[in-house]
mmCIF file of C-alpha atoms and ligand atoms in Angstrom:
data_model
loop_
_atom_site.group_PDB
_atom_site.id
_atom_site.type_symbol
_atom_site.label_atom_id
_atom_site.label_comp_id
_atom_site.label_asym_id
_atom_site.label_seq_id
_atom_site.Cartn_x
_atom_site.Cartn_y
_atom_site.Cartn_z
ATOM 1 C CA MET F 609 11.952 -80.253 -208.239
ATOM 2 C CA ILE F 610 9.283 -82.956 -208.411
ATOM 3 C CA LEU F 611 5.699 -81.738 -208.258
ATOM 4 C CA GLY F 612 2.774 -84.045 -207.606
ATOM 5 C CA LEU F 613 -0.266 -83.171 -209.713
ATOM 6 C CA THR F 614 -3.449 -84.503 -208.220
ATOM 7 C CA GLY F 615 -7.151 -83.777 -207.830
ATOM 8 C CA GLY F 616 -10.325 -85.802 -208.081
ATOM 9 C CA ILE F 617 -11.762 -87.814 -210.903
ATOM 10 C CA ALA F 618 -12.583 -85.496 -213.831
ATOM 11 C CA THR F 619 -11.359 -82.307 -212.120
ATOM 12 C CA GLY F 620 -8.979 -81.658 -215.022
ATOM 13 C CA LYS F 621 -5.613 -83.306 -214.322
ATOM 14 C CA SER F 622 -5.198 -84.476 -217.923
ATOM 15 C CA THR F 623 -6.183 -81.031 -219.168
ATOM 16 C CA VAL F 624 -3.472 -79.419 -217.003
ATOM 17 C CA THR F 625 -0.993 -82.150 -217.982
ATOM 18 C CA ALA F 626 -1.509 -81.274 -221.654
ATOM 19 C CA MET F 627 -0.861 -77.577 -220.879
ATOM 20 C CA LEU F 628 2.368 -78.429 -219.036
ATOM 21 C CA ARG F 629 3.596 -80.651 -221.859
ATOM 22 C CA GLU F 630 2.841 -77.901 -224.391
ATOM 23 C CA ARG F 631 5.268 -75.799 -222.351
ATOM 24 C CA GLY F 632 7.957 -78.480 -222.612
ATOM 25 C CA ILE F 633 7.634 -79.720 -219.037
ATOM 26 C CA PRO F 634 7.817 -83.491 -218.527
ATOM 27 C CA VAL F 635 4.795 -85.086 -216.862
ATOM 28 C CA ILE F 636 4.827 -88.657 -215.619
ATOM 29 C CA ASP F 637 1.286 -90.058 -215.861
ATOM 30 C CA ALA F 638 0.270 -92.666 -213.271
ATOM 31 C CA ASP F 639 -2.992 -93.530 -215.095
ATOM 32 C CA GLN F 640 -1.053 -94.197 -218.309
ATOM 33 C CA ILE F 641 1.489 -96.360 -216.458
ATOM 34 C CA ALA F 642 -1.373 -98.205 -214.724
ATOM 35 C CA ARG F 643 -2.673 -99.127 -218.199
ATOM 36 C CA GLU F 644 0.733 -100.300 -219.416
ATOM 37 C CA VAL F 645 1.542 -102.530 -216.432
ATOM 38 C CA VAL F 646 -1.647 -104.576 -216.963
ATOM 39 C CA GLU F 647 -0.975 -105.410 -220.603
ATOM 40 C CA PRO F 648 -1.006 -109.141 -221.446
ATOM 41 C CA GLY F 649 2.180 -110.865 -220.328
ATOM 42 C CA LYS F 650 3.051 -108.348 -217.594
ATOM 43 C CA PRO F 651 3.219 -109.655 -213.998
ATOM 44 C CA ALA F 652 0.268 -107.479 -212.872
ATOM 45 C CA TYR F 653 -1.848 -108.865 -215.732
ATOM 46 C CA GLU F 654 -1.179 -112.429 -214.622
ATOM 47 C CA ALA F 655 -2.029 -111.577 -211.001
ATOM 48 C CA ILE F 656 -5.284 -109.857 -212.029
ATOM 49 C CA VAL F 657 -6.427 -112.833 -214.123
ATOM 50 C CA GLU F 658 -5.480 -115.174 -211.287
ATOM 51 C CA HIS F 659 -7.591 -113.240 -208.780
ATOM 52 C CA PHE F 660 -10.541 -111.973 -210.877
ATOM 53 C CA GLY F 661 -10.720 -114.897 -213.320
ATOM 54 C CA LYS F 662 -10.723 -115.090 -217.134
ATOM 55 C CA GLY F 663 -14.229 -113.595 -217.116
ATOM 56 C CA ILE F 664 -12.701 -110.109 -216.908
ATOM 57 C CA LEU F 665 -10.877 -110.530 -220.244
ATOM 58 C CA LEU F 666 -11.946 -109.311 -223.672
ATOM 59 C CA PRO F 667 -11.891 -111.856 -226.550
ATOM 60 C CA ASN F 668 -8.464 -110.465 -227.573
ATOM 61 C CA GLY F 669 -7.031 -111.299 -224.133
ATOM 62 C CA GLN F 670 -6.834 -107.686 -222.911
ATOM 63 C CA ILE F 671 -8.425 -106.699 -219.635
ATOM 64 C CA HIS F 672 -12.048 -105.563 -219.985
ATOM 65 C CA ARG F 673 -11.544 -102.263 -218.109
ATOM 66 C CA ARG F 674 -15.201 -101.324 -217.988
ATOM 67 C CA LEU F 675 -16.132 -104.677 -216.445
ATOM 68 C CA LEU F 676 -13.232 -104.617 -213.974
ATOM 69 C CA GLY F 677 -14.250 -101.041 -213.097
ATOM 70 C CA GLU F 678 -17.812 -102.227 -212.417
ATOM 71 C CA ILE F 679 -16.448 -104.803 -209.971
ATOM 72 C CA VAL F 680 -13.926 -102.671 -208.108
ATOM 73 C CA PHE F 681 -15.999 -99.491 -207.828
ATOM 74 C CA SER F 682 -18.844 -101.541 -206.292
ATOM 75 C CA ASP F 683 -16.723 -103.441 -203.785
ATOM 76 C CA GLU F 684 -14.012 -101.830 -201.668
ATOM 77 C CA GLY F 685 -12.342 -105.149 -200.848
ATOM 78 C CA GLN F 686 -11.938 -105.965 -204.534
ATOM 79 C CA ARG F 687 -10.663 -102.449 -205.187
ATOM 80 C CA GLN F 688 -8.031 -102.842 -202.490
ATOM 81 C CA LYS F 689 -7.024 -106.165 -204.008
ATOM 82 C CA LEU F 690 -6.630 -104.578 -207.444
ATOM 83 C CA ASN F 691 -4.708 -101.657 -205.911
ATOM 84 C CA SER F 692 -2.370 -104.058 -204.121
ATOM 85 C CA ILE F 693 -1.555 -105.721 -207.454
ATOM 86 C CA VAL F 694 -1.250 -102.620 -209.639
ATOM 87 C CA HIS F 695 0.100 -99.845 -207.383
ATOM 88 C CA PRO F 696 3.548 -101.305 -206.542
ATOM 89 C CA GLU F 697 4.216 -101.789 -210.273
ATOM 90 C CA VAL F 698 3.075 -98.231 -211.003
ATOM 91 C CA ARG F 699 5.290 -96.782 -208.272
ATOM 92 C CA LYS F 700 8.310 -98.660 -209.604
ATOM 93 C CA VAL F 701 7.878 -97.300 -213.153
ATOM 94 C CA MET F 702 7.135 -93.787 -211.861
ATOM 95 C CA ARG F 703 10.409 -93.760 -209.912
ATOM 96 C CA GLU F 704 12.340 -94.973 -212.974
ATOM 97 C CA GLN F 705 10.784 -92.283 -215.181
ATOM 98 C CA ALA F 706 11.467 -89.546 -212.601
ATOM 99 C CA GLU F 707 15.114 -90.580 -212.450
ATOM 100 C CA GLU F 708 15.366 -90.531 -216.254
ATOM 101 C CA ALA F 709 13.807 -87.059 -216.418
ATOM 102 C CA GLU F 710 16.142 -85.718 -213.736
ATOM 103 C CA GLN F 711 19.164 -87.287 -215.429
ATOM 104 C CA SER F 712 18.188 -85.622 -218.695
ATOM 105 C CA GLY F 713 18.539 -82.310 -216.841
ATOM 106 C CA ALA F 714 14.877 -81.311 -216.460
ATOM 107 C CA PRO F 715 14.696 -78.840 -213.535
ATOM 108 C CA ILE F 716 10.960 -79.396 -213.041
ATOM 109 C CA VAL F 717 9.154 -82.730 -213.347
ATOM 110 C CA PHE F 718 5.450 -83.279 -212.683
ATOM 111 C CA MET F 719 3.898 -86.575 -211.610
ATOM 112 C CA ASP F 720 0.170 -86.855 -212.336
ATOM 113 C CA ILE F 721 -1.015 -89.130 -209.517
ATOM 114 C CA PRO F 722 -4.814 -89.215 -209.054
ATOM 115 C CA LEU F 723 -4.586 -91.134 -205.756
ATOM 116 C CA LEU F 724 -1.582 -89.273 -204.290
ATOM 117 C CA PHE F 725 -3.294 -88.626 -200.924
ATOM 118 C CA GLU F 726 -5.281 -91.881 -200.759
ATOM 119 C CA SER F 727 -2.090 -93.895 -201.359
ATOM 120 C CA LYS F 728 0.010 -91.672 -199.050
ATOM 121 C CA LEU F 729 2.535 -90.856 -201.771
ATOM 122 C CA GLN F 730 3.337 -87.344 -200.524
ATOM 123 C CA HIS F 731 6.909 -88.503 -199.821
ATOM 124 C CA MET F 732 7.512 -89.024 -203.556
ATOM 125 C CA VAL F 733 7.124 -85.312 -204.360
ATOM 126 C CA ASP F 734 8.463 -81.937 -203.184
ATOM 127 C CA LYS F 735 5.246 -79.937 -203.670
ATOM 128 C CA ILE F 736 1.618 -80.777 -204.347
ATOM 129 C CA VAL F 737 -0.579 -79.178 -206.997
ATOM 130 C CA VAL F 738 -4.319 -79.846 -206.692
ATOM 131 C CA VAL F 739 -6.521 -79.379 -209.760
ATOM 132 C CA TYR F 740 -9.897 -78.406 -208.370
ATOM 133 C CA ALA F 741 -13.479 -78.437 -209.600
ATOM 134 C CA PRO F 742 -16.465 -78.817 -207.255
ATOM 135 C CA GLU F 743 -18.116 -82.215 -206.915
ATOM 136 C CA SER F 744 -21.177 -81.203 -208.961
ATOM 137 C CA GLN F 745 -18.887 -80.352 -211.876
ATOM 138 C CA GLN F 746 -16.875 -83.568 -211.422
ATOM 139 C CA LEU F 747 -20.147 -85.452 -211.839
ATOM 140 C CA SER F 748 -21.357 -83.518 -214.869
ATOM 141 C CA ARG F 749 -17.973 -83.758 -216.610
ATOM 142 C CA MET F 750 -17.831 -87.502 -215.901
ATOM 143 C CA LEU F 751 -21.335 -88.059 -217.260
ATOM 144 C CA GLU F 752 -20.462 -86.107 -220.380
ATOM 145 C CA ARG F 753 -17.075 -87.714 -221.017
ATOM 146 C CA ASP F 754 -17.470 -91.336 -219.943
ATOM 147 C CA GLU F 755 -20.304 -93.637 -220.835
ATOM 148 C CA LEU F 756 -21.361 -93.909 -217.208
ATOM 149 C CA ASN F 757 -24.765 -93.473 -215.630
ATOM 150 C CA GLU F 758 -25.142 -91.295 -212.536
ATOM 151 C CA GLU F 759 -24.989 -94.224 -210.123
ATOM 152 C CA GLN F 760 -21.722 -95.499 -211.628
ATOM 153 C CA ALA F 761 -20.225 -92.010 -211.620
ATOM 154 C CA ILE F 762 -21.131 -91.502 -207.943
ATOM 155 C CA LYS F 763 -19.505 -94.829 -207.049
ATOM 156 C CA ARG F 764 -16.259 -93.635 -208.659
ATOM 157 C CA LEU F 765 -16.464 -90.363 -206.742
ATOM 158 C CA ARG F 766 -16.989 -92.220 -203.458
ATOM 159 C CA ALA F 767 -13.868 -94.345 -204.064
ATOM 160 C CA GLN F 768 -11.726 -91.216 -203.559
ATOM 161 C CA TRP F 769 -11.136 -88.580 -200.918
ATOM 162 C CA PRO F 770 -13.531 -85.635 -201.306
ATOM 163 C CA ILE F 771 -12.005 -82.937 -203.483
ATOM 164 C CA GLU F 772 -12.687 -80.290 -200.796
ATOM 165 C CA GLN F 773 -10.323 -82.158 -198.454
ATOM 166 C CA LYS F 774 -7.573 -82.370 -201.078
ATOM 167 C CA LYS F 775 -7.979 -78.653 -201.820
ATOM 168 C CA GLN F 776 -6.981 -77.831 -198.216
ATOM 169 C CA LEU F 777 -3.675 -79.693 -198.603
ATOM 170 C CA ALA F 778 -2.458 -78.051 -201.807
ATOM 171 C CA ASP F 779 0.790 -76.095 -202.074
ATOM 172 C CA PHE F 780 -0.570 -74.774 -205.397
ATOM 173 C CA LEU F 781 -4.243 -74.785 -206.323
ATOM 174 C CA ILE F 782 -5.428 -74.718 -209.932
ATOM 175 C CA ASP F 783 -9.115 -73.851 -209.987
ATOM 176 C CA ASN F 784 -10.500 -75.491 -213.133
ATOM 177 C CA GLN F 785 -14.152 -74.436 -212.780
ATOM 178 C CA GLY F 786 -13.890 -71.800 -215.445
ATOM 179 C CA SER F 787 -12.730 -71.788 -219.050
ATOM 180 C CA ARG F 788 -9.630 -73.566 -220.308
ATOM 181 C CA ALA F 789 -8.089 -70.130 -220.928
ATOM 182 C CA GLU F 790 -8.512 -69.221 -217.255
ATOM 183 C CA THR F 791 -6.849 -72.484 -216.257
ATOM 184 C CA GLU F 792 -4.012 -71.813 -218.693
ATOM 185 C CA THR F 793 -3.361 -68.428 -217.004
ATOM 186 C CA GLN F 794 -3.159 -70.129 -213.600
ATOM 187 C CA VAL F 795 -0.750 -72.745 -214.979
ATOM 188 C CA ASP F 796 1.547 -69.974 -216.236
ATOM 189 C CA GLN F 797 1.383 -68.127 -212.914
ATOM 190 C CA MET F 798 2.204 -71.321 -211.022
ATOM 191 C CA LEU F 799 5.186 -72.043 -213.286
ATOM 192 C CA GLN F 800 6.520 -68.529 -212.729
ATOM 193 C CA LYS F 801 6.338 -69.020 -208.959
ATOM 194 C CA ILE F 802 8.060 -72.401 -209.177
ATOM 195 C CA LYS F 803 10.832 -71.020 -211.373
ATOM 196 C CA ALA F 804 11.302 -68.081 -208.986
ATOM 197 C CA GLU F 805 11.606 -70.527 -206.093
ATOM 198 C CA LEU F 806 14.171 -72.596 -207.987
ATOM 199 C CA ALA F 807 16.209 -69.492 -208.798
ATOM 200 C CA ARG F 808 16.402 -68.473 -205.124
HETATM 201 C C1 LIG W 1617 -10.568 -100.015 -212.495
HETATM 202 C C2 LIG W 1617 -9.966 -99.713 -213.850
HETATM 203 C C3 LIG W 1617 -9.697 -100.986 -214.643
HETATM 204 C C4 LIG W 1617 -11.006 -98.853 -214.629
HETATM 205 O O1 LIG W 1617 -10.442 -98.448 -215.847
HETATM 206 P P1 LIG W 1617 -11.006 -97.182 -216.661
HETATM 207 O O2 LIG W 1617 -10.306 -97.211 -218.001
HETATM 208 O O3 LIG W 1617 -12.506 -97.211 -216.667
HETATM 209 O O4 LIG W 1617 -10.581 -95.883 -215.835
HETATM 210 P P2 LIG W 1617 -9.142 -95.158 -215.770
HETATM 211 O O5 LIG W 1617 -8.069 -96.146 -215.527
HETATM 212 O O6 LIG W 1617 -8.990 -94.253 -216.958
HETATM 213 O O7 LIG W 1617 -9.262 -94.302 -214.433
HETATM 214 C C5 LIG W 1617 -10.015 -93.094 -214.422
HETATM 215 C C6 LIG W 1617 -9.979 -92.471 -213.054
HETATM 216 O O8 LIG W 1617 -10.623 -93.319 -212.109
HETATM 217 C C7 LIG W 1617 -10.053 -93.119 -210.840
HETATM 218 N N1 LIG W 1617 -9.565 -94.424 -210.314
HETATM 219 C C8 LIG W 1617 -8.960 -95.415 -211.008
HETATM 220 N N2 LIG W 1617 -8.632 -96.438 -210.200
HETATM 221 C C9 LIG W 1617 -9.027 -96.069 -208.968
HETATM 222 C C10 LIG W 1617 -8.961 -96.700 -207.695
HETATM 223 N N3 LIG W 1617 -8.392 -97.909 -207.567
HETATM 224 N N4 LIG W 1617 -9.472 -96.050 -206.619
HETATM 225 C C11 LIG W 1617 -10.043 -94.820 -206.752
HETATM 226 N N5 LIG W 1617 -10.149 -94.170 -207.937
HETATM 227 C C12 LIG W 1617 -9.639 -94.786 -209.022
HETATM 228 C C13 LIG W 1617 -8.885 -92.158 -211.030
HETATM 229 O O9 LIG W 1617 -9.310 -90.845 -210.740
HETATM 230 C C14 LIG W 1617 -8.578 -92.255 -212.494
HETATM 231 O O10 LIG W 1617 -7.991 -91.086 -212.992
HETATM 232 C C15 LIG W 1617 -8.645 -98.890 -213.718
HETATM 233 O O11 LIG W 1617 -8.909 -97.590 -213.257
HETATM 234 C C16 LIG W 1617 -7.596 -99.537 -212.806
HETATM 235 O O12 LIG W 1617 -6.930 -100.463 -213.193
HETATM 236 N N6 LIG W 1617 -7.476 -99.014 -211.552
HETATM 237 C C17 LIG W 1617 -6.499 -99.506 -210.605
HETATM 238 C C18 LIG W 1617 -5.213 -98.766 -210.746
HETATM 239 C C19 LIG W 1617 -5.326 -97.361 -210.241
HETATM 240 O O13 LIG W 1617 -5.478 -97.112 -209.041
HETATM 241 N N7 LIG W 1617 -5.260 -96.366 -211.172
HETATM 242 C C20 LIG W 1617 -5.373 -94.981 -210.828
HETATM 243 C C21 LIG W 1617 -4.175 -94.355 -210.232
HETATM 244 S S1 LIG W 1617 -2.625 -95.086 -210.551
HETATM 245 N N1 LIG W 1618 -11.920 -75.872 -218.006
HETATM 246 C C1 LIG W 1618 -12.673 -76.757 -218.635
HETATM 247 N N2 LIG W 1618 -13.791 -76.398 -219.300
HETATM 248 C C2 LIG W 1618 -14.575 -77.313 -219.912
HETATM 249 N N3 LIG W 1618 -14.356 -78.647 -219.909
HETATM 250 C C3 LIG W 1618 -13.276 -79.079 -219.254
HETATM 251 C C4 LIG W 1618 -12.366 -78.183 -218.590
HETATM 252 N N4 LIG W 1618 -11.384 -78.911 -218.015
HETATM 253 C C5 LIG W 1618 -11.644 -80.203 -218.300
HETATM 254 N N5 LIG W 1618 -12.768 -80.314 -219.046
HETATM 255 C C6 LIG W 1618 -13.380 -81.574 -219.528
HETATM 256 O O1 LIG W 1618 -13.762 -82.306 -218.374
HETATM 257 C C7 LIG W 1618 -13.435 -83.677 -218.504
HETATM 258 C C8 LIG W 1618 -12.468 -84.089 -217.395
HETATM 259 O O2 LIG W 1618 -11.189 -83.451 -217.589
HETATM 260 P P1 LIG W 1618 -9.829 -84.298 -217.548
HETATM 261 O O3 LIG W 1618 -9.943 -85.513 -218.399
HETATM 262 O O4 LIG W 1618 -8.733 -83.337 -217.831
HETATM 263 O O5 LIG W 1618 -9.872 -84.703 -216.005
HETATM 264 P P2 LIG W 1618 -8.980 -85.725 -215.182
HETATM 265 O O6 LIG W 1618 -8.868 -85.128 -213.823
HETATM 266 O O7 LIG W 1618 -7.726 -86.017 -215.909
HETATM 267 O O8 LIG W 1618 -9.922 -86.997 -215.151
HETATM 268 P P3 LIG W 1618 -9.608 -88.530 -214.645
HETATM 269 O O9 LIG W 1618 -9.435 -88.470 -213.186
HETATM 270 O O10 LIG W 1618 -10.842 -89.270 -214.999
HETATM 271 O O11 LIG W 1618 -8.412 -89.002 -215.401
HETATM 272 C C9 LIG W 1618 -12.864 -83.858 -219.908
HETATM 273 O O12 LIG W 1618 -13.897 -84.269 -220.769
HETATM 274 C C10 LIG W 1618 -12.378 -82.453 -220.268
HETATM 275 O O13 LIG W 1618 -12.395 -82.231 -221.648
#
């Protein structure tokens, strides 16, 4: 069974991913793949430099993510352009990794895809898990974690579907407003339900 793990920015997807991996469950990470496919020399890297110019590179030739983020989270057209370069490459690698995991005999595979709904990727998964925290907490966790000011954090929030909308579409909801321990309990309960479904 392939489960899509999604949510909003800073709702706790990586936190839940770490809990799943601790339990030996493979998780394919779209954000991680999105970083790998834009490394120097990769086709997406070349296309990004071609479109956005050498001004978005660091002195070592890597993409200046903060600067590119500033551009694409302030301009929807530029964001769509970046998405159209990066997303097909990400999907390709995700499919390859899912096949590998299934071939290795894993009965349950998670795919952490932040933009699962926005990119209409529901067809890639059997069930959808939404990691939820209210918008106010998304903002405060973003401000604490990332070196963003409030305006920049709000722009990132606005680039995604509202979390309340995603919450309505979940097959499994993990409410990550409380402590990590409370989230851990919900992860275990969800896994029990999934295993029971598989055994049926
Ligand atoms: C714009 C970039 C360079 C900013 O990099 P940065 O290191 O600051 O952020 P990071 O990649 O860790 O993303 C953090 C979060 O931002 C959100 N986010 C990222 N890209 C997008 C996007 N195109 N649209 C909406 N939200 C996005 C996601 O919730 C993601 O989890 C980078 O996010 C990127 O290349 N984005 C395009 C690819 C993409 O869509 N990635 C996310 C899902 S595959
Ligand atoms: N239950 C919790 N209690 C306290 N802090 C938490 C909890 N869950 C997550 N956090 C913190 O909130 C921040 C966001 O969590 P995390 O990185 O897991 O979110 P994410 O959904 O993966 O974010 P992104 O979309 O940016 O990749 C992190 O700094 C994390 O340590």
